[in-house]
PDB file of C-alpha atoms in Angstrom:
ATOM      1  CA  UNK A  13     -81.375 -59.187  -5.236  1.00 74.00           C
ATOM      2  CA  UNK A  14     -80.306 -58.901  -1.740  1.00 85.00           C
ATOM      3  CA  UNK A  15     -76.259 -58.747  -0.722  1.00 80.00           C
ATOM      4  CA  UNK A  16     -74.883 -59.489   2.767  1.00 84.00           C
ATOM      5  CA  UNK A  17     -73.196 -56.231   4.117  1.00 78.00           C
ATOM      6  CA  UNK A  18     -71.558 -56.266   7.460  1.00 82.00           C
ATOM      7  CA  UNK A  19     -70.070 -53.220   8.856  1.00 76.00           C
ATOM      8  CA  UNK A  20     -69.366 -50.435  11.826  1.00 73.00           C
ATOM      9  CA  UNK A  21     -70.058 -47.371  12.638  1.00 74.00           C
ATOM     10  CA  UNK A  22     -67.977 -44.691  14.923  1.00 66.00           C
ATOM     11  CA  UNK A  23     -68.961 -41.635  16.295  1.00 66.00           C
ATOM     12  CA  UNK A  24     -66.190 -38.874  15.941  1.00 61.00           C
ATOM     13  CA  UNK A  25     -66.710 -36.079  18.369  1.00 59.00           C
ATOM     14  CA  UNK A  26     -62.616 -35.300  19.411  1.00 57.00           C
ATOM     15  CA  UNK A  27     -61.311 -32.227  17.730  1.00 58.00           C
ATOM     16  CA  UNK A  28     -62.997 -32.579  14.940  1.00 57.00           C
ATOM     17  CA  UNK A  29     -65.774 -29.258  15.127  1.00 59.00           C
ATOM     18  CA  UNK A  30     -68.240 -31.280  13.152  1.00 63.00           C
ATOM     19  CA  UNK A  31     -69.953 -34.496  13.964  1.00 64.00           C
ATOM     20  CA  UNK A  32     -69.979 -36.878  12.372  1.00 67.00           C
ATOM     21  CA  UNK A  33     -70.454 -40.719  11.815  1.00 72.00           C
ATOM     22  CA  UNK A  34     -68.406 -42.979   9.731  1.00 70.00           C
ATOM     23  CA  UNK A  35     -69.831 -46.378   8.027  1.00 72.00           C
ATOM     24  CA  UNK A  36     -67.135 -49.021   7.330  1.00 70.00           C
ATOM     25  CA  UNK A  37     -67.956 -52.215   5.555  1.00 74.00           C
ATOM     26  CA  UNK A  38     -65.898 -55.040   6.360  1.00 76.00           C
ATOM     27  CA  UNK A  39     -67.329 -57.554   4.168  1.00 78.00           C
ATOM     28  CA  UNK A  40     -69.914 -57.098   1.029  1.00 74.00           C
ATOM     29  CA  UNK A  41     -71.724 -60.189  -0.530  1.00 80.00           C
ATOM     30  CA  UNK A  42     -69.402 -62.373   2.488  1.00 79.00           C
ATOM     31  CA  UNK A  43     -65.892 -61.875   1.117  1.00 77.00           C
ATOM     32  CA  UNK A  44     -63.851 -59.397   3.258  1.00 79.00           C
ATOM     33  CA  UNK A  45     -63.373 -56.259   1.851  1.00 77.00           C
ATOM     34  CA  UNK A  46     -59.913 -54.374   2.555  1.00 84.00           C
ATOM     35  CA  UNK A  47     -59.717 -50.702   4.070  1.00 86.00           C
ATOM     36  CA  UNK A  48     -56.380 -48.298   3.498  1.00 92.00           C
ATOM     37  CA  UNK A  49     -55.028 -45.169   4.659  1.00 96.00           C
ATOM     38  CA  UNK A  50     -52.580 -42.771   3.442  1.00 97.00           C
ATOM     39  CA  UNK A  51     -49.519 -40.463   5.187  1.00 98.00           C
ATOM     40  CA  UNK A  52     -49.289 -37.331   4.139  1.00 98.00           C
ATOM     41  CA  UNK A  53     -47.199 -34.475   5.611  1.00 98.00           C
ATOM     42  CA  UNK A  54     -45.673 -31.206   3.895  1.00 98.00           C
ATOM     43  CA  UNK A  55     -45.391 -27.140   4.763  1.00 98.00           C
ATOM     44  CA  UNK A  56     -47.586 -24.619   4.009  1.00 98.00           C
ATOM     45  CA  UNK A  57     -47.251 -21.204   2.260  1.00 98.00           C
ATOM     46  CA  UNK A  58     -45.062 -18.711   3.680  1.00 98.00           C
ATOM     47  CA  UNK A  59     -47.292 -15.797   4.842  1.00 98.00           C
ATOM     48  CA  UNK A  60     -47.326 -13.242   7.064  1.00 97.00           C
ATOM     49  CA  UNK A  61     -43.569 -14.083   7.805  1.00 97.00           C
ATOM     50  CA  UNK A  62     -43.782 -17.692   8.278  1.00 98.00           C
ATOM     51  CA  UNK A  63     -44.676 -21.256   7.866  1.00 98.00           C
ATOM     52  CA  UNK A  64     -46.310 -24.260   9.529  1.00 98.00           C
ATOM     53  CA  UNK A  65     -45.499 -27.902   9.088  1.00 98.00           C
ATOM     54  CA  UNK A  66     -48.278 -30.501   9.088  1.00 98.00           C
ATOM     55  CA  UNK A  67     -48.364 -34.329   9.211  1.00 98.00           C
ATOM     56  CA  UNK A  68     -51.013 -37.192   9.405  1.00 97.00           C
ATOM     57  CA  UNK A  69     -52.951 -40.075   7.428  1.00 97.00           C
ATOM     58  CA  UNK A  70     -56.323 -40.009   5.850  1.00 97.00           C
ATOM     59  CA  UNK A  71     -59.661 -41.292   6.800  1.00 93.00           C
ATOM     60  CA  UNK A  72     -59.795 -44.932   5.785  1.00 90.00           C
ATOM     61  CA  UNK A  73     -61.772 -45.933   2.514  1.00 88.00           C
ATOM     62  CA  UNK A  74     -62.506 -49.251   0.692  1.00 83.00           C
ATOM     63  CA  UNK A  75     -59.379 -50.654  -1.063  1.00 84.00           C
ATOM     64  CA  UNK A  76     -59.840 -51.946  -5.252  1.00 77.00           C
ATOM     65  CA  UNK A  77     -62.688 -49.282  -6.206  1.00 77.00           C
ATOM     66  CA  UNK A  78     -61.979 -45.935  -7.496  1.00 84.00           C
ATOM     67  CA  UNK A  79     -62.473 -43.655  -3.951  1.00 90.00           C
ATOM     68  CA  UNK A  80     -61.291 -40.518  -1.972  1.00 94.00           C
ATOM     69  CA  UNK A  81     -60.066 -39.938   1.162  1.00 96.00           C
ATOM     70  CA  UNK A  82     -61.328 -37.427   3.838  1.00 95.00           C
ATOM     71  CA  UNK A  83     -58.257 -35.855   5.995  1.00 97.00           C
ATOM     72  CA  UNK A  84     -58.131 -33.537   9.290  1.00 96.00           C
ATOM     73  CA  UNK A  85     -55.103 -32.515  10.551  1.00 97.00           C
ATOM     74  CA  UNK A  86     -53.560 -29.605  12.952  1.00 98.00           C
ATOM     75  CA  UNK A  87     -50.075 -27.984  11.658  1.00 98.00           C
ATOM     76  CA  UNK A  88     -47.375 -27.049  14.016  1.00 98.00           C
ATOM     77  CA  UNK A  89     -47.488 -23.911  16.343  1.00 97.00           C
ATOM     78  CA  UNK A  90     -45.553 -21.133  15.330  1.00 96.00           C
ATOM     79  CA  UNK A  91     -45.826 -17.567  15.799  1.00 96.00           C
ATOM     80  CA  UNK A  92     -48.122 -18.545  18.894  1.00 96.00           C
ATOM     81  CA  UNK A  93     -50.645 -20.603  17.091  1.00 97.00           C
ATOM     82  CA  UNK A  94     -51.708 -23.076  14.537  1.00 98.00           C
ATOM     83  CA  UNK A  95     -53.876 -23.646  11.635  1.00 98.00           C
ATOM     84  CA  UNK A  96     -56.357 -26.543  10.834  1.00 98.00           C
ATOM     85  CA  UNK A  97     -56.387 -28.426   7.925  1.00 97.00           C
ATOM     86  CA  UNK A  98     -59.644 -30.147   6.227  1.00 97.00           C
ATOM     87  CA  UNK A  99     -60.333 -31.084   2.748  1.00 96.00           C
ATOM     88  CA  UNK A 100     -61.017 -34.661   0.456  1.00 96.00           C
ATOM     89  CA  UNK A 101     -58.163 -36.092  -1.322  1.00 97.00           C
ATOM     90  CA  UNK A 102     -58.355 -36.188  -5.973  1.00 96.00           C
ATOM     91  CA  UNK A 103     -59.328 -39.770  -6.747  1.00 95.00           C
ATOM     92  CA  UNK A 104     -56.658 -42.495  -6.954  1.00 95.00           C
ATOM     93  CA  UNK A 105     -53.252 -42.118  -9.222  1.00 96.00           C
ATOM     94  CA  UNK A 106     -52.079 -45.765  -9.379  1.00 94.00           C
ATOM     95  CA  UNK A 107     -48.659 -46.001  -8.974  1.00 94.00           C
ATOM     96  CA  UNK A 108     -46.634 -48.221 -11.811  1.00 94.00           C
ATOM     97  CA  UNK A 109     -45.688 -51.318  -9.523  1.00 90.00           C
ATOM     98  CA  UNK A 110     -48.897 -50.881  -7.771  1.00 90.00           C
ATOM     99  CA  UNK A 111     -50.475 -49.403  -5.100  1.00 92.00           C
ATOM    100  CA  UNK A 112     -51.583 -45.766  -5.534  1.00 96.00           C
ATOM    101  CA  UNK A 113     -51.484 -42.319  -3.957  1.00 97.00           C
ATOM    102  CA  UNK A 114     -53.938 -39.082  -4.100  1.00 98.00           C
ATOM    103  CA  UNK A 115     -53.485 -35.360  -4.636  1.00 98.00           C
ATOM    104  CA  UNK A 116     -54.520 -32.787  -1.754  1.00 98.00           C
ATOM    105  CA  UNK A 117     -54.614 -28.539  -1.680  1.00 98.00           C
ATOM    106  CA  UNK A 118     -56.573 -26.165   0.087  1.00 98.00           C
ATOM    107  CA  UNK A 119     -56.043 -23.458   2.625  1.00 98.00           C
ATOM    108  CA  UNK A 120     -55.623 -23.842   6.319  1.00 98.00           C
ATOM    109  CA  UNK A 121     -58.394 -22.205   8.486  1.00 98.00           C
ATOM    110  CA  UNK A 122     -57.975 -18.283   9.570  1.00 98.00           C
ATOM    111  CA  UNK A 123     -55.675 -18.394  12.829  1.00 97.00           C
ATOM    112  CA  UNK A 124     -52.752 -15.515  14.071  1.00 97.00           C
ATOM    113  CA  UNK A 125     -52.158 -12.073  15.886  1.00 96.00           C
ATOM    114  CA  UNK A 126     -52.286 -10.828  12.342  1.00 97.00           C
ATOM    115  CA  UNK A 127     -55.563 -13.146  11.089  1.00 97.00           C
ATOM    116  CA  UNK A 128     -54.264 -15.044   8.131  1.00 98.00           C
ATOM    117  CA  UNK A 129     -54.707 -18.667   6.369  1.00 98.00           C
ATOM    118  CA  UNK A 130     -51.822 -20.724   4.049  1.00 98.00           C
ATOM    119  CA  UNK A 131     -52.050 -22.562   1.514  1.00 98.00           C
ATOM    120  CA  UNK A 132     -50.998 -26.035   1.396  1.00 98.00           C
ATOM    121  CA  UNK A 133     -51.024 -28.922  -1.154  1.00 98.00           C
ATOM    122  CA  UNK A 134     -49.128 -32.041  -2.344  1.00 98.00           C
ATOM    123  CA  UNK A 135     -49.552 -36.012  -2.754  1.00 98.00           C
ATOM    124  CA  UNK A 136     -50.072 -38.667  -0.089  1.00 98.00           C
ATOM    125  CA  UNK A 137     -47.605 -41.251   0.501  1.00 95.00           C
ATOM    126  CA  UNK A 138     -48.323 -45.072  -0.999  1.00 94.00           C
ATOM    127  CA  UNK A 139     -51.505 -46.918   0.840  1.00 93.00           C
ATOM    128  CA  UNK A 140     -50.976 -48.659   4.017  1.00 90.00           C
ATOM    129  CA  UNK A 141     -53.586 -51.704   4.598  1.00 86.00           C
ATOM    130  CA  UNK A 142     -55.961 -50.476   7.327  1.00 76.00           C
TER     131      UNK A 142
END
């Protein structure tokens, strides 16, 4: 049995050391199929006598299936420099008048006079229709 799939693809090169190419579908047996994103911000782990802020939204992904979210984000600069921040989201925890969100952690990459990482963690906001 054969199913209709239409889609893109985009090639990410920007900051981003990896690269990478992302398939979206935007429709699967000819019904459109829904993509979402998620904010998520918070502050890392104070080390080395400080902190970093961070904010952004997730990598799309397919909305109404059980999924993850990829995320890449830079945190603030303080102290004279910055950390990155790269990980995949827990699956979906639905939320009780709908809609869901997703738990993060990880550690930020090595950066500082004094080489260090933080650790940072928390839940995304609600989905936002993509």
């Amino acid at each position: 049995m054969e199913v209709p799939i239409t889609g893109f693809m985009i090639h990410s090169e920007g900051s981003n050391p990896e690269h990478d190419h992302s398939l979206y579908i935007t429709s699967w047996d000819g019904r459109p199929v829904q993509m979402h994103v998620h904010p998520f911000s918070g502050k890392t782990s104070f080390d080395v006598g400080h902190y970093h802020h961070y904010a952004g939204r997730t990598e799309p992904a397919l909305s109404g299936v059980q999924h993850v979210h990829n995320y890449y984000v830079e945190t603030s600069f303080d102290e004279h420099h910055a950390h990155l921040i790269k990980g995949t989201t827990g699956p979906a925890v639905p939320l009780p008048n709908g809609g869901h969100y997703h738990y993060f952690e990880g550690f930020t990459t090595v950066n500082g006079s004094i080489p260090h990482s933080h650790k940072y963690g928390g839940k995304t906001g609600d989905e936002i229709g993509y």
